mmCIF file of C-alpha atoms in Angstrom:
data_model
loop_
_atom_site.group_PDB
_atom_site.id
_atom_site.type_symbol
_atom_site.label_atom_id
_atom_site.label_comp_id
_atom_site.label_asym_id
_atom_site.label_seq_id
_atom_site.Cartn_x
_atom_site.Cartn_y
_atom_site.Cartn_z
ATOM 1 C CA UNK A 1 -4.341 20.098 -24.216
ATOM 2 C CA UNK A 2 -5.238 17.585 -21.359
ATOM 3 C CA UNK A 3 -4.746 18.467 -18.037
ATOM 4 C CA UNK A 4 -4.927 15.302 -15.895
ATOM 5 C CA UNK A 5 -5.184 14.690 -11.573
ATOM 6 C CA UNK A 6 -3.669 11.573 -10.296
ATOM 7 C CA UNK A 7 -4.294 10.828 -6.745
ATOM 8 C CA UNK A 8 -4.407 7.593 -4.679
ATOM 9 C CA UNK A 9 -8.107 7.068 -5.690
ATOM 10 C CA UNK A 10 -7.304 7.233 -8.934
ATOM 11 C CA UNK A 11 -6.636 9.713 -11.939
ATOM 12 C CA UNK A 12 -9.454 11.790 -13.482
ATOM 13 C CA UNK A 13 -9.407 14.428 -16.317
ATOM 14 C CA UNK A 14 -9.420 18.349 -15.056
ATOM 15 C CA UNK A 15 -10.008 20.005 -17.639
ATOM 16 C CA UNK A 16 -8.986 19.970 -21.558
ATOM 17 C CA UNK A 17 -8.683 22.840 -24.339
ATOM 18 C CA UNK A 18 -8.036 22.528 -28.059
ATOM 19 C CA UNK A 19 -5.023 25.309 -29.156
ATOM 20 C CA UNK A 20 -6.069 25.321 -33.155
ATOM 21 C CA UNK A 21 -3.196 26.109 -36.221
ATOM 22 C CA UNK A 22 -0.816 26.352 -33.827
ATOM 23 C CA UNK A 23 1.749 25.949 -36.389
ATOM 24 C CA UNK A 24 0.517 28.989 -38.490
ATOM 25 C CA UNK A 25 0.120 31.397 -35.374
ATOM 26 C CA UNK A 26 2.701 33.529 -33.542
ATOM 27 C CA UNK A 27 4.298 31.137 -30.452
ATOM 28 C CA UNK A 28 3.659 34.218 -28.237
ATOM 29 C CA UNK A 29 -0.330 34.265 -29.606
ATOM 30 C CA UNK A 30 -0.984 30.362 -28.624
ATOM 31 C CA UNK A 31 1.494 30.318 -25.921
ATOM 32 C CA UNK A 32 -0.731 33.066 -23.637
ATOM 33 C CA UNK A 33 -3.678 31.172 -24.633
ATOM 34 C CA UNK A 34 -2.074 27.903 -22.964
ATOM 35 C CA UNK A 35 -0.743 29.806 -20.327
ATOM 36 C CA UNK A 36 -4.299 31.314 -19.332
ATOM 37 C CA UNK A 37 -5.919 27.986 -19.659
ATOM 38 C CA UNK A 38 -3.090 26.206 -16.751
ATOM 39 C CA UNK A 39 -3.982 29.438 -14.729
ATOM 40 C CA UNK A 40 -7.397 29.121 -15.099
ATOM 41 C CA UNK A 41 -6.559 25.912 -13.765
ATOM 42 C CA UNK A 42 -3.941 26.521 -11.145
ATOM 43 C CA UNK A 43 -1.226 24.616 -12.499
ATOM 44 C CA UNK A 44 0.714 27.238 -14.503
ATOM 45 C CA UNK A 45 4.153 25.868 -12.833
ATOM 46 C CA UNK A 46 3.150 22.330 -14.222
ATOM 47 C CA UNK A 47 5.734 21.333 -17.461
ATOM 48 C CA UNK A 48 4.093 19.785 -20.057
ATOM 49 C CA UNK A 49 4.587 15.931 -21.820
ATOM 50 C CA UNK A 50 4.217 16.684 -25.820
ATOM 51 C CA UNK A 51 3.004 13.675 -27.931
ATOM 52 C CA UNK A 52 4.955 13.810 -31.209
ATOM 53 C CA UNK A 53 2.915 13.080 -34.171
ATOM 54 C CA UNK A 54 2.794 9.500 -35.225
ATOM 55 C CA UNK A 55 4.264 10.151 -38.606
ATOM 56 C CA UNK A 56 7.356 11.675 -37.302
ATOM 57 C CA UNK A 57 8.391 8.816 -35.118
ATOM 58 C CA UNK A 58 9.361 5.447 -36.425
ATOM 59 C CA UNK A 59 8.548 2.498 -33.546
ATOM 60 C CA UNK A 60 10.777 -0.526 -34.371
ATOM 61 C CA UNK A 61 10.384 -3.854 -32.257
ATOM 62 C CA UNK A 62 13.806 -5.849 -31.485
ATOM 63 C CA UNK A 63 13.544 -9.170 -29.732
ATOM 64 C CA UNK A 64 16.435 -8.829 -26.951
ATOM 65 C CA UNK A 65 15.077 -11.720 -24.480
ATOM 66 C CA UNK A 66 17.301 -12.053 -21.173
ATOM 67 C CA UNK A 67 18.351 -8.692 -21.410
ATOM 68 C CA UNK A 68 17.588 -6.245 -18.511
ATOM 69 C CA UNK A 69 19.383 -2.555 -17.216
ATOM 70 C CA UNK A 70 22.964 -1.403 -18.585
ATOM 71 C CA UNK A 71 22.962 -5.147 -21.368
ATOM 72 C CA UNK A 72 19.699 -3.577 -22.549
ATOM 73 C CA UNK A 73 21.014 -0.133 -23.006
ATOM 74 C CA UNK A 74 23.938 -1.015 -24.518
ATOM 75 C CA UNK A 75 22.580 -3.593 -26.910
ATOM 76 C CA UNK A 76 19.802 -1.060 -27.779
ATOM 77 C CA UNK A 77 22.558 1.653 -28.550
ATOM 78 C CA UNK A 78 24.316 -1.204 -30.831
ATOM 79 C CA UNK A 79 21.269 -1.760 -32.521
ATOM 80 C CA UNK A 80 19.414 1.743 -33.028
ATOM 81 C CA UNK A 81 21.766 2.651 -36.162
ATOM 82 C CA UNK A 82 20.313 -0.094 -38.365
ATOM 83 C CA UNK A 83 16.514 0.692 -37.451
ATOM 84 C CA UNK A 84 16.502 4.339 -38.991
ATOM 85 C CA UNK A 85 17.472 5.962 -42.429
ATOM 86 C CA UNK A 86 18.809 8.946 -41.133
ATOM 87 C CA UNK A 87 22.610 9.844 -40.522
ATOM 88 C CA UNK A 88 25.075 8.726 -37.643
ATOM 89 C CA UNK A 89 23.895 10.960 -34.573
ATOM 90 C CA UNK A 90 21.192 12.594 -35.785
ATOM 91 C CA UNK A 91 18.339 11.083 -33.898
ATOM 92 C CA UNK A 92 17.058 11.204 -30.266
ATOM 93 C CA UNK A 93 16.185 7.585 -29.307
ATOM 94 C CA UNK A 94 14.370 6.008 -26.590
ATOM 95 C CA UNK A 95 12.992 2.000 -25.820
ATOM 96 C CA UNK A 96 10.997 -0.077 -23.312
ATOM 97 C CA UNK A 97 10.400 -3.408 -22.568
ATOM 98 C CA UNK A 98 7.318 -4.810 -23.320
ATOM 99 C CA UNK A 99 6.086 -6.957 -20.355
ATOM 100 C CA UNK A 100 5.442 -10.278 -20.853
ATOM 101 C CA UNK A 101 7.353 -10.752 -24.266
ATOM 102 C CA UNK A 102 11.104 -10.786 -25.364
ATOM 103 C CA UNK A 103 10.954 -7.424 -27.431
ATOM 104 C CA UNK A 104 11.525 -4.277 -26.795
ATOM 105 C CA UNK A 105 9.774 -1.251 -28.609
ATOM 106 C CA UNK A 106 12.312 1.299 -30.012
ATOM 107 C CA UNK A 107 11.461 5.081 -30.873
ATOM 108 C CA UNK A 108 12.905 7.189 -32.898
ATOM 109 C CA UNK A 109 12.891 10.482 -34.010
ATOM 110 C CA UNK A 110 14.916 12.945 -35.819
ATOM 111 C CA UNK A 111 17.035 15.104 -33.971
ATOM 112 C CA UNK A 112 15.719 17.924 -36.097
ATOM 113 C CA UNK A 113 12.268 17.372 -35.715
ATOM 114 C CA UNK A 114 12.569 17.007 -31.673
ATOM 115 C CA UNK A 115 14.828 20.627 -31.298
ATOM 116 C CA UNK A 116 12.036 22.179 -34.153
ATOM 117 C CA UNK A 117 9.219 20.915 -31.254
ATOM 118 C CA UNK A 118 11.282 22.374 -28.577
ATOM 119 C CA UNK A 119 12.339 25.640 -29.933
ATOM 120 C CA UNK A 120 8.713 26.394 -30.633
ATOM 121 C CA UNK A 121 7.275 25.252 -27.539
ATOM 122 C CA UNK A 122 10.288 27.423 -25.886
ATOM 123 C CA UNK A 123 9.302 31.094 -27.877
ATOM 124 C CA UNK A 124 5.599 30.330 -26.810
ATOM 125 C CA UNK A 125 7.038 29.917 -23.251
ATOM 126 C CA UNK A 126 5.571 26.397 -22.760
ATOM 127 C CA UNK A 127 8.121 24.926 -20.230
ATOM 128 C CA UNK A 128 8.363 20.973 -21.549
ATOM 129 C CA UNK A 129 9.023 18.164 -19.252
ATOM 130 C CA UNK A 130 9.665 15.362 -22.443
ATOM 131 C CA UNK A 131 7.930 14.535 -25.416
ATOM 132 C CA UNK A 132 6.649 10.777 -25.947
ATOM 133 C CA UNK A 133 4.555 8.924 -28.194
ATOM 134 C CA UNK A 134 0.449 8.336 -28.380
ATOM 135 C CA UNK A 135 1.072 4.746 -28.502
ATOM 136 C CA UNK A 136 3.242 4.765 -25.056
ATOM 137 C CA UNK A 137 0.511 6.655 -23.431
ATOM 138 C CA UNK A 138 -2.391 3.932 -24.692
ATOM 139 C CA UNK A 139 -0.177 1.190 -23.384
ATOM 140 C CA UNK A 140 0.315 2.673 -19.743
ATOM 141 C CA UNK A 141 -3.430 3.867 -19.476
ATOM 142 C CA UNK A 142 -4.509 0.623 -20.304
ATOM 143 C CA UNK A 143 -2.719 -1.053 -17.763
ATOM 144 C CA UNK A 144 -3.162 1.900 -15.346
ATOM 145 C CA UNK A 145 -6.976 1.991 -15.395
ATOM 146 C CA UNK A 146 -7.009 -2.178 -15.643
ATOM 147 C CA UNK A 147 -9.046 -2.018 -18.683
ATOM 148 C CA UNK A 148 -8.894 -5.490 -20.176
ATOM 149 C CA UNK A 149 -9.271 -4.842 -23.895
ATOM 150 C CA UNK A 150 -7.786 -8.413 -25.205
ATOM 151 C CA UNK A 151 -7.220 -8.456 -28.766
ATOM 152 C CA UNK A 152 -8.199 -5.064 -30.148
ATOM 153 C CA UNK A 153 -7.476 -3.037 -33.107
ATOM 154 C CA UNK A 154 -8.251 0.877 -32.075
ATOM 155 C CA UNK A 155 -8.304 3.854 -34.357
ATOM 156 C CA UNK A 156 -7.475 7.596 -33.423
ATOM 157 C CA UNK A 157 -8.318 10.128 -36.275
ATOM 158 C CA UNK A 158 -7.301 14.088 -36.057
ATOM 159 C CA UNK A 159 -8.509 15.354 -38.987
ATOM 160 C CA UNK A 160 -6.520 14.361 -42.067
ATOM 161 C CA UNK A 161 -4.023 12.373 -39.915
ATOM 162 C CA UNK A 162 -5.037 9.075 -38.592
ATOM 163 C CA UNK A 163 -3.462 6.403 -36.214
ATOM 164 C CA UNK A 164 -3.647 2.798 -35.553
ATOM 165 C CA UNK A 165 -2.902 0.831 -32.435
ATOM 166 C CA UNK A 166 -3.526 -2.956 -31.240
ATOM 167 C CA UNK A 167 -2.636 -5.456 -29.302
ATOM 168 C CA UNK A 168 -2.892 -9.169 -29.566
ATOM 169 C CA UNK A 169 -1.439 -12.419 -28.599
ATOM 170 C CA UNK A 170 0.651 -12.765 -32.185
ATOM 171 C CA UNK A 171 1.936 -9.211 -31.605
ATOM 172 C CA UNK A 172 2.052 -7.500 -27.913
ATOM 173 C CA UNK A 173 2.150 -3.680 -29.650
ATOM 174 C CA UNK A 174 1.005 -2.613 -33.269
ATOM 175 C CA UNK A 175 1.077 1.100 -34.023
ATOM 176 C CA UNK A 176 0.854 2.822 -37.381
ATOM 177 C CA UNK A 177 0.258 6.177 -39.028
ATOM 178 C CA UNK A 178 -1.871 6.851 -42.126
ATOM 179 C CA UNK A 179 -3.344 9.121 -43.813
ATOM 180 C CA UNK A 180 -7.706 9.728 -44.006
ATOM 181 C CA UNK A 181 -7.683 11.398 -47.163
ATOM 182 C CA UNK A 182 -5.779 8.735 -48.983
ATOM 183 C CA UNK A 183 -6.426 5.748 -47.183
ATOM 184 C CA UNK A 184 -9.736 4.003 -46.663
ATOM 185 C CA UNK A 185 -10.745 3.747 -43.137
ATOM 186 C CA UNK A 186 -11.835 -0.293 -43.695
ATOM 187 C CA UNK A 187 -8.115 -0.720 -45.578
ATOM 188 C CA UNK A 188 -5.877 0.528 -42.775
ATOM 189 C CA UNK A 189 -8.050 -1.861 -40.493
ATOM 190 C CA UNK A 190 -7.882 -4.424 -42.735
ATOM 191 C CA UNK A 191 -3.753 -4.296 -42.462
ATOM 192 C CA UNK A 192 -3.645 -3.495 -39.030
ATOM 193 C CA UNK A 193 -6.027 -6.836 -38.175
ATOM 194 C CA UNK A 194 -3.759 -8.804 -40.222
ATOM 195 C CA UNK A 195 -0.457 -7.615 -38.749
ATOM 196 C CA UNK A 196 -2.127 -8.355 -35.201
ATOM 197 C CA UNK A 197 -3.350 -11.545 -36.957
ATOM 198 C CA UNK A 198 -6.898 -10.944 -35.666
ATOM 199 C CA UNK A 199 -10.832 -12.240 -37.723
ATOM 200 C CA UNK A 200 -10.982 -10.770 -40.502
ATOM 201 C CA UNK A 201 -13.773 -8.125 -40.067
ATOM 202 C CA UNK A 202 -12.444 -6.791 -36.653
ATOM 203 C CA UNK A 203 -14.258 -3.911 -35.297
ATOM 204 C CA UNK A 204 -11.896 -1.021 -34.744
ATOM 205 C CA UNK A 205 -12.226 1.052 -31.190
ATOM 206 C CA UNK A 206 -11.874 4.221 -30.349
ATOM 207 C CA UNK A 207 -9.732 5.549 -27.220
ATOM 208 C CA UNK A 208 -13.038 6.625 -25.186
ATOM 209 C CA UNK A 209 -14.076 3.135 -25.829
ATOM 210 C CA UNK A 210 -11.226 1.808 -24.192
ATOM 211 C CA UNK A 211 -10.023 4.611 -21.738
ATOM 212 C CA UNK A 212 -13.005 6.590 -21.323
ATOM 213 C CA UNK A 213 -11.080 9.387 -22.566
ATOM 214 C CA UNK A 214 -9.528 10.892 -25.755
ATOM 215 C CA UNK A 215 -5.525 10.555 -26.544
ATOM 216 C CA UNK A 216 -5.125 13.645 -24.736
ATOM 217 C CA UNK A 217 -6.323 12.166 -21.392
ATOM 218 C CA UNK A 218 -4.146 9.164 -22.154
ATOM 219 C CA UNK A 219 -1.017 11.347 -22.759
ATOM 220 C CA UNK A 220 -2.054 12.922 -19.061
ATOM 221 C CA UNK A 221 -2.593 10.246 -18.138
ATOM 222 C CA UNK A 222 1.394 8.887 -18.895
ATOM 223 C CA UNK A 223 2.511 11.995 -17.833
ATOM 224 C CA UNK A 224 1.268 12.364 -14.363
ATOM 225 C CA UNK A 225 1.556 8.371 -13.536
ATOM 226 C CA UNK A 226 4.369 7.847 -16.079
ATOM 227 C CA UNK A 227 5.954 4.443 -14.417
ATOM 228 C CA UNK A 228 2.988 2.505 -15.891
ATOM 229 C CA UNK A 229 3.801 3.463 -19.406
ATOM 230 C CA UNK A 230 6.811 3.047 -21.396
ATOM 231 C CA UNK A 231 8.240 5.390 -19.760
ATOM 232 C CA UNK A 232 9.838 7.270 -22.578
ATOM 233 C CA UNK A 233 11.084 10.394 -22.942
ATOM 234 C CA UNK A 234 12.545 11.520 -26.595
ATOM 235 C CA UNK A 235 13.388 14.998 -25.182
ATOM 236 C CA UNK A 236 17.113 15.876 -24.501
ATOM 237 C CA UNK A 237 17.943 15.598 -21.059
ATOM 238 C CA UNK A 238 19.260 19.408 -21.434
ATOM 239 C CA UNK A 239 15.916 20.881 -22.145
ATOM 240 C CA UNK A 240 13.598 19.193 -19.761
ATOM 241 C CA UNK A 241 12.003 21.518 -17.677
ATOM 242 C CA UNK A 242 11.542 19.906 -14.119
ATOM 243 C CA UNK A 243 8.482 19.969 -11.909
ATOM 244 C CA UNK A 244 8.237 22.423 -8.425
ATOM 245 C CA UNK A 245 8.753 19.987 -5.523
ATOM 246 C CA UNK A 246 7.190 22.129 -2.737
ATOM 247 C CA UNK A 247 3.334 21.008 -3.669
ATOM 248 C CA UNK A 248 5.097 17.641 -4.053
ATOM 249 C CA UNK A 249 6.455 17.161 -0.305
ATOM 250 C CA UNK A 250 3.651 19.125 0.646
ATOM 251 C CA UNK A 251 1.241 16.402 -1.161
ATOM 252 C CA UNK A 252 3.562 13.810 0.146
ATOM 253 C CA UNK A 253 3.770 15.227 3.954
ATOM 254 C CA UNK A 254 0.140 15.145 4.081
ATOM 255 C CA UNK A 255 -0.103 11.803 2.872
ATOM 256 C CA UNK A 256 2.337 10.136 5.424
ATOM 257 C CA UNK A 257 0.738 12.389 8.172
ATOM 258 C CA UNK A 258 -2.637 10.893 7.239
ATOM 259 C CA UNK A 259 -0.997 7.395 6.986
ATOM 260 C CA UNK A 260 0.356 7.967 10.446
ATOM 261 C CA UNK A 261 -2.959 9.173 11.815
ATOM 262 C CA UNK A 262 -4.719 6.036 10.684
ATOM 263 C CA UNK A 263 -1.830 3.951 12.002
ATOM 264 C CA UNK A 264 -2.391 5.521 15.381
ATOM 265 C CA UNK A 265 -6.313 4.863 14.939
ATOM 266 C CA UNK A 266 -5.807 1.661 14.608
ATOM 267 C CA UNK A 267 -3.458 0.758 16.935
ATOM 268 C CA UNK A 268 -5.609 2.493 19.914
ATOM 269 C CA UNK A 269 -7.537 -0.721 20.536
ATOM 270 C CA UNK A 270 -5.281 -3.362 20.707
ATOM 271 C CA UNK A 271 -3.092 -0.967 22.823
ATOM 272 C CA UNK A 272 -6.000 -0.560 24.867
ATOM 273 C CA UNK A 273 -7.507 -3.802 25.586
ATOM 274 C CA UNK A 274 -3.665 -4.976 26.393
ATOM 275 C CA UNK A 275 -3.198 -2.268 28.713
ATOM 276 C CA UNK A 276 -6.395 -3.026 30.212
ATOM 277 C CA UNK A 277 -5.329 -6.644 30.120
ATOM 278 C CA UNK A 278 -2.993 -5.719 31.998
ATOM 279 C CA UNK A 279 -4.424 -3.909 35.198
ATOM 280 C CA UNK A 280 -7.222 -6.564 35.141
ATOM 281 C CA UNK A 281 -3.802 -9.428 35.675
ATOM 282 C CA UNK A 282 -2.285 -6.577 38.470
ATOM 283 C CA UNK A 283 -5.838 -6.515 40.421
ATOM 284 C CA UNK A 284 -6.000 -10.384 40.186
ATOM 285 C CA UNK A 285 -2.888 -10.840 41.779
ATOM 286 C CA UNK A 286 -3.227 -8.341 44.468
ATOM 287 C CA UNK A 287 -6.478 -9.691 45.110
ATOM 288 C CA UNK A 288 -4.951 -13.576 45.329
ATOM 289 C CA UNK A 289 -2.309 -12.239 47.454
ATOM 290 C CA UNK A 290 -5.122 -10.783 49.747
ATOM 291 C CA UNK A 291 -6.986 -14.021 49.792
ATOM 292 C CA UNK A 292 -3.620 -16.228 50.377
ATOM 293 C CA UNK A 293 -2.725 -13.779 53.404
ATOM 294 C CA UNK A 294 -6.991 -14.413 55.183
ATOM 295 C CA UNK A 295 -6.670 -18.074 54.324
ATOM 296 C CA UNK A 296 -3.095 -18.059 56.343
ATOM 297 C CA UNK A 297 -4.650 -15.654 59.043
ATOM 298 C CA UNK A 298 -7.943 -17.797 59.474
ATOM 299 C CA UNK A 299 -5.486 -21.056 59.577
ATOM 300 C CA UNK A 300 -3.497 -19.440 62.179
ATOM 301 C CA UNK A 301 -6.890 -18.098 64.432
ATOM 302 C CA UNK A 302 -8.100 -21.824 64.162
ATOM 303 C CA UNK A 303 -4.530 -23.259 65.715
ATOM 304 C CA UNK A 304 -4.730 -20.721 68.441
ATOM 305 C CA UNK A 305 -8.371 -21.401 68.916
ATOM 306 C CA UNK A 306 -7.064 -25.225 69.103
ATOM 307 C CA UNK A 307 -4.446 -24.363 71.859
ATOM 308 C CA UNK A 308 -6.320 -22.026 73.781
ATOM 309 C CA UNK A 309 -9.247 -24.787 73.920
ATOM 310 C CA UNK A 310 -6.319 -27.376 74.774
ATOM 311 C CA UNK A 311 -4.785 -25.067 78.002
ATOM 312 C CA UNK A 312 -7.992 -24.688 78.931
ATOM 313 C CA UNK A 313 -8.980 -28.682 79.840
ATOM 314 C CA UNK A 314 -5.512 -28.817 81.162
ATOM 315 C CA UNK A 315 -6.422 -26.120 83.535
ATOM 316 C CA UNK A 316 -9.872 -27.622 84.381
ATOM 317 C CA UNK A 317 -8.512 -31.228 84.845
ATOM 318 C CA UNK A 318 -6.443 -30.728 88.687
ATOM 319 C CA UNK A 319 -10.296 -29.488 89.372
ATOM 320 C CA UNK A 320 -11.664 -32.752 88.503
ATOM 321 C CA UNK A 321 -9.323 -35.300 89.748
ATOM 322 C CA UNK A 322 -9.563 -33.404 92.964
ATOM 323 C CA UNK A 323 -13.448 -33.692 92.789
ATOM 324 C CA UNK A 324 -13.417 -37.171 92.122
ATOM 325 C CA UNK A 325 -11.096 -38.119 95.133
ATOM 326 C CA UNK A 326 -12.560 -36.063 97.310
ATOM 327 C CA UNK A 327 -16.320 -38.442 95.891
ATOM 328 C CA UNK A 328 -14.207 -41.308 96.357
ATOM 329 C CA UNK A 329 -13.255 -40.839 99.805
ATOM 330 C CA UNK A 330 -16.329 -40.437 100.687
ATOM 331 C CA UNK A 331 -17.720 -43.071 99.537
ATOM 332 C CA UNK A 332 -15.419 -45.349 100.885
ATOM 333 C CA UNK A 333 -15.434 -46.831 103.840
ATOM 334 C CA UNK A 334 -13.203 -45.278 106.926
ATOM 335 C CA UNK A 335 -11.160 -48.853 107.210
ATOM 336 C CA UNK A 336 -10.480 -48.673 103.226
ATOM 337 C CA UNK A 337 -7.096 -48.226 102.752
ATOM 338 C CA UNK A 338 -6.305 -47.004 98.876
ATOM 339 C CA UNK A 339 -2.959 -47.733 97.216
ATOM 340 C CA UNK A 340 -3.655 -46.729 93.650
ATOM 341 C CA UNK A 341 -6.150 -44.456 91.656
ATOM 342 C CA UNK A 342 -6.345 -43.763 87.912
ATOM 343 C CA UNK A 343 -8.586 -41.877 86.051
ATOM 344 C CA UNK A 344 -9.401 -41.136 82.738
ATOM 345 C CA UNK A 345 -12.176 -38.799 80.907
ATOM 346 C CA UNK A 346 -14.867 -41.502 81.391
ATOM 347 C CA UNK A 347 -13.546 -43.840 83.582
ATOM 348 C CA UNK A 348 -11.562 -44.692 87.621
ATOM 349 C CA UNK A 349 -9.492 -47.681 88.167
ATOM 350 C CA UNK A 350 -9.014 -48.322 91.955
ATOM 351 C CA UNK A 351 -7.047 -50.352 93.706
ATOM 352 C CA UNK A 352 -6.249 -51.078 97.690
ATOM 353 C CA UNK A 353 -7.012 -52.553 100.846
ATOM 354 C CA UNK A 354 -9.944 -52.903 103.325
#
């Protein structure tokens, strides 16, 4: 049992427990030893994904290239009879495309074997959300946690029952069950490397090689981020327990409110500088305004300066031409008799009779 923490840093293992013969003990026994390991935890209202064994499951790949949505359901559905050897109706199916190549990976299980899972996980009061496949869980995780494997042939073993996995250019997805006690470990590599149509002598990996974590982490690690994996569910849509939304919205409230926050943040300062912008433009104006109304006031002081200087020779001048005729006539002779007199700022023109 893997309990796993996805967040928007990333996802990270919580804590993980091994529930041993689980088969041979009472489903109350194991049950309230699961339940008091998710309490330990806090997550007792979390369902749970179930990975059915490999050897229960067959994977088929069908190449269905163009096909996408309701034309890939329906020419799944068409298909799925011919890929099993059990009866009409009694298996639960499920399929995803495999990016970046024309097939599509079909699973199937028997309808027997799924309600047998569920029924058991129901009397130990283990609420289950769906049940999937190890090899849809190394697929996502690998993508997930961008760990660029290439070519690979990996081997899970628990205890007796072993399972192989790979990926390659030849073949995007290789999975296969065998069996440890009758199988050579070198063998089952051997035919998985050859399916994959990898070097001979391939060096098989583990899963914390590749994930830096068991299966179990990479079956959290589909169920708490499970749009990166195949996104497969094999459990009826009648029994699928569903997860508590409150710490959801409340996750989800806090994130947007935090968005928001930093939004604000970071819109301060260029709010800010353009307000200030602003005023800085609105003093400059006023202040231009202030400076256009002196200029006109010092323009206008300068004309009346002007005038004033004007009126004020025109007032002098009577005082002058007076002076000067009054000079004139006495300088002139009594017997002068004068018939014209002009004068200007520098000058006198005369003119008469003596």
């Amino acid at each position: 049992v893997a309990l796993v923490r996805s967040r928007w840093r990333g996802v990270a293992a919580v804590a993980t427990t091994v529930i041993r013969n689980f088969r041979q003990r009472p489903a109350a026994e194991w049950g309230a030893e699961y339940q008091a390991f998710v309490q330990a935890h806090r997550h007792a209202d979390l369902p749970a994904t179930l990975a059915l064994p490999r050897s229960e499951v067959m994977v088929r790949l069908v190449a269905l290239p163009g096909l996408s949505g309701a034309e890939l359901r329906s020419a799944v559905r068409l298909q799925v009879d011919t890929l099993h050897p059990y009866g009409e109706d009694n298996v639960y199916y499920g399929f995803a495309p495999l990016a970046g190549s024309p097939l599509v990976a079909v699973v199937i299980a028997e309808r027997a074997a799924v309600d047998g899972y569920a029924d058991l996980f129901a009397a130990a009061g283990v609420r289950l959300r769906g049940m999937t496949i190890a090899a849809a869980a190394w697929w996502g995780a690998l993508r997930l946690l961008r760990r660029e494997a290439g070519a690979f042939v990996m081997v899970d073993t628990q205890g007796a029952a072993g399972e192989l996995y790979g990926e390659s250019p030849a073949r995007p997805v290789f999975t296969a069950a065998f069996d440890v006690s009758t199988l050579p470990l070198d063998k089952a590599v051997a035919g998985a490397a050859a399916e994959l149509r990898l070097a001979e002598g391939t060096t098989p990996r583990s899963p914390e090689e590749l994930l830096g974590g068991d299966t179990g982490f990479a079956i959290g690690v589909a169920a708490a981020c499970p749009r990166w994996g195949w996104r497969l569910n094999l459990l009826p849509p009648g029994r699928r327990a569903s997860t508590a939304r409150w710490p959801i919205a409340a996750t989800a409230a806090a994130a947007a409110l935090t968005a928001v926050v930093a939004f604000l943040l970071w819109l301060r300062a260029p709010l800010q500088d353009r307000r200030y912008t602003q005023q800085l433009r609105q003093e400059i104006q006023r202040l231009e305004a202030a400076e256009r109304e002196v200029r006109g006031l010092e323009r206008q002081t300068e004309r009346a300066r002007a005038r004033r200087r004007q009126l004020e020779a025109f007032r002098r001048r009577p005082e002058a031409d007076l002076a000067l005729v009054t000079e004139v006539a006495r300088r002139l002779p009594s017997s002068t008799w004068l018939g014209f007199l002009q004068t200007t700022e520098d000058s006198a023109e005369l003119a008469g009779a003596a």
